[in-house]
C-alpha positions as a printed NumPy array, in Angstrom:
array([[163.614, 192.069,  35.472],
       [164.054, 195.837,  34.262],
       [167.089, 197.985,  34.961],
       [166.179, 201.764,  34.984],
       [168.678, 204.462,  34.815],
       [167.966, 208.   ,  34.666],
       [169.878, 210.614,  34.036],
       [169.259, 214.8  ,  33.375],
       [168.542, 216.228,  37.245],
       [170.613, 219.449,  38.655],
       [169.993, 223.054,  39.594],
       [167.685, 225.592,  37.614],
       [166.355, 229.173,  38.198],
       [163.07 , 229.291,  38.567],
       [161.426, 229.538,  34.897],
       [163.909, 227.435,  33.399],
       [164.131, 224.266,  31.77 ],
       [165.494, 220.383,  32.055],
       [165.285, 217.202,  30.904],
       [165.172, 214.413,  32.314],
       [165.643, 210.877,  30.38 ],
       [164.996, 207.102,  31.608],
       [167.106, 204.096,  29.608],
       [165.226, 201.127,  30.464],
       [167.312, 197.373,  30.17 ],
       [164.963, 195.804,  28.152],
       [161.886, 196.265,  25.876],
       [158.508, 195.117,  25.738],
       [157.317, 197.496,  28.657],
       [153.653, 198.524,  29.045],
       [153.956, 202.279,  30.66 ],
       [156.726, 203.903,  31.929],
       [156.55 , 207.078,  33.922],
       [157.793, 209.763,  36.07 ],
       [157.1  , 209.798,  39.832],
       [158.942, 212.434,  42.334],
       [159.503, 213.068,  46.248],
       [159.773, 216.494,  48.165],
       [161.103, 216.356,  51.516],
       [158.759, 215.122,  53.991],
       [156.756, 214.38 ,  51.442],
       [154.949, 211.337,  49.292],
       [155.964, 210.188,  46.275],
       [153.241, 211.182,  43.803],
       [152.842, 210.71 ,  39.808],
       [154.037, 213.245,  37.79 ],
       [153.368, 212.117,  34.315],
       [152.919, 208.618,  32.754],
       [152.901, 207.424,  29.281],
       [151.863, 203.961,  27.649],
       [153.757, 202.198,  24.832],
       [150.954, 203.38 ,  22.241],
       [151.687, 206.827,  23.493],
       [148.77 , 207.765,  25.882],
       [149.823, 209.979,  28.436],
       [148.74 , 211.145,  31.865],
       [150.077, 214.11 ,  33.862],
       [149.37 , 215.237,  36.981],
       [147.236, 218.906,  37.686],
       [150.282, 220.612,  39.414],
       [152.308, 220.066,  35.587],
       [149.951, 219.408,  32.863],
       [151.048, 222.761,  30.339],
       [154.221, 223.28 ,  31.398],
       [155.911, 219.273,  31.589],
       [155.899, 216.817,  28.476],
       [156.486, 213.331,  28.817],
       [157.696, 211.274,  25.478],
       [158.741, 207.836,  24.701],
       [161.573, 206.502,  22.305],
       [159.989, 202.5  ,  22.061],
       [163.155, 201.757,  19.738],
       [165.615, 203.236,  22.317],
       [163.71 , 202.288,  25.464],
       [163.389, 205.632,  26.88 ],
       [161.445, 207.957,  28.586],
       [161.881, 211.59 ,  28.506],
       [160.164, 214.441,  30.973],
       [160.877, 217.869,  29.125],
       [160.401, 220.04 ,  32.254],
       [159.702, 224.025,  31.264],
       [158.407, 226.901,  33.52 ],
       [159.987, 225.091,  36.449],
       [158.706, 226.188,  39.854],
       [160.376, 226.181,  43.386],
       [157.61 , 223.526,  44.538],
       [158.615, 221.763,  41.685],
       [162.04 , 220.235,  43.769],
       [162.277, 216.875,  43.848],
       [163.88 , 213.284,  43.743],
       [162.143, 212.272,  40.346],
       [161.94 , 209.093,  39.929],
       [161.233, 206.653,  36.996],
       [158.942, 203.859,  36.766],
       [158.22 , 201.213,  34.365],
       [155.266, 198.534,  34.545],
       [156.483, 194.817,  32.638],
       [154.747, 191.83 ,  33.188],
       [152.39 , 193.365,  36.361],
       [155.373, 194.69 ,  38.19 ],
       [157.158, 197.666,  39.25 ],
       [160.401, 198.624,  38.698],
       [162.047, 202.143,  40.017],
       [165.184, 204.082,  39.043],
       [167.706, 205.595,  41.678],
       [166.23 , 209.038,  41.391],
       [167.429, 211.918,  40.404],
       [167.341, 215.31 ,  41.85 ],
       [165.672, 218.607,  40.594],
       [166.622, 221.452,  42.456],
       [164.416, 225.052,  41.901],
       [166.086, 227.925,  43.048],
       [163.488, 230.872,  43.703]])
């Protein structure tokens, strides 16, 4: 079983900056990622990267989010710049170990126009 806890959501301007990070419970994991929720909304992928470092973003971020892995810490990181109001969220993060799923609380990213 894998413990998630995230941790870096709050308020920003529009054209600012966060950073979100993910402390997994244990190591070992194949991909971990970042997933988020807007209000009436579906959860969709944001940005995913493997243990060997291959990454994946979605369209709506790829330029302006970075996703990054600590293997020796067992974190994830999403450095979030040029933030957008459509860019409001629960973000959620995600690791894959041993063919399963395993989600964090959430956090919240708020946009402000």
């Amino acid at each position: 079983q894998v413990q998630l806890v995230e941790s870096g959501g709050g308020l920003v301007q529009a054209g600012g900056s966060l950073r979100l990070s993910c402390a997994a419970s244990r190591s070992g994991i194949a991909a971990m990622g970042w997933y988020r929720q807007a209000p009436g909304k579906l959860r969709e992928l944001v940005a995913t990267i493997t243990s060997g470092g291959s990454t994946n973003y979605a369209d709506s971020v790829k330029g302006r989010f970075t996703i990054s892995r600590m293997n020796a810490k067992n974190t994830v990181y999403l450095q979030m710049n040029s933030l957008k109001p459509e860019d409001t969220a629960v973000y959620y993060c995600n690791a894959v170990y041993q063919s399963y799923n395993y989600w964090g609380q959430g956090t919240q990213v708020t946009v402000s126009s």
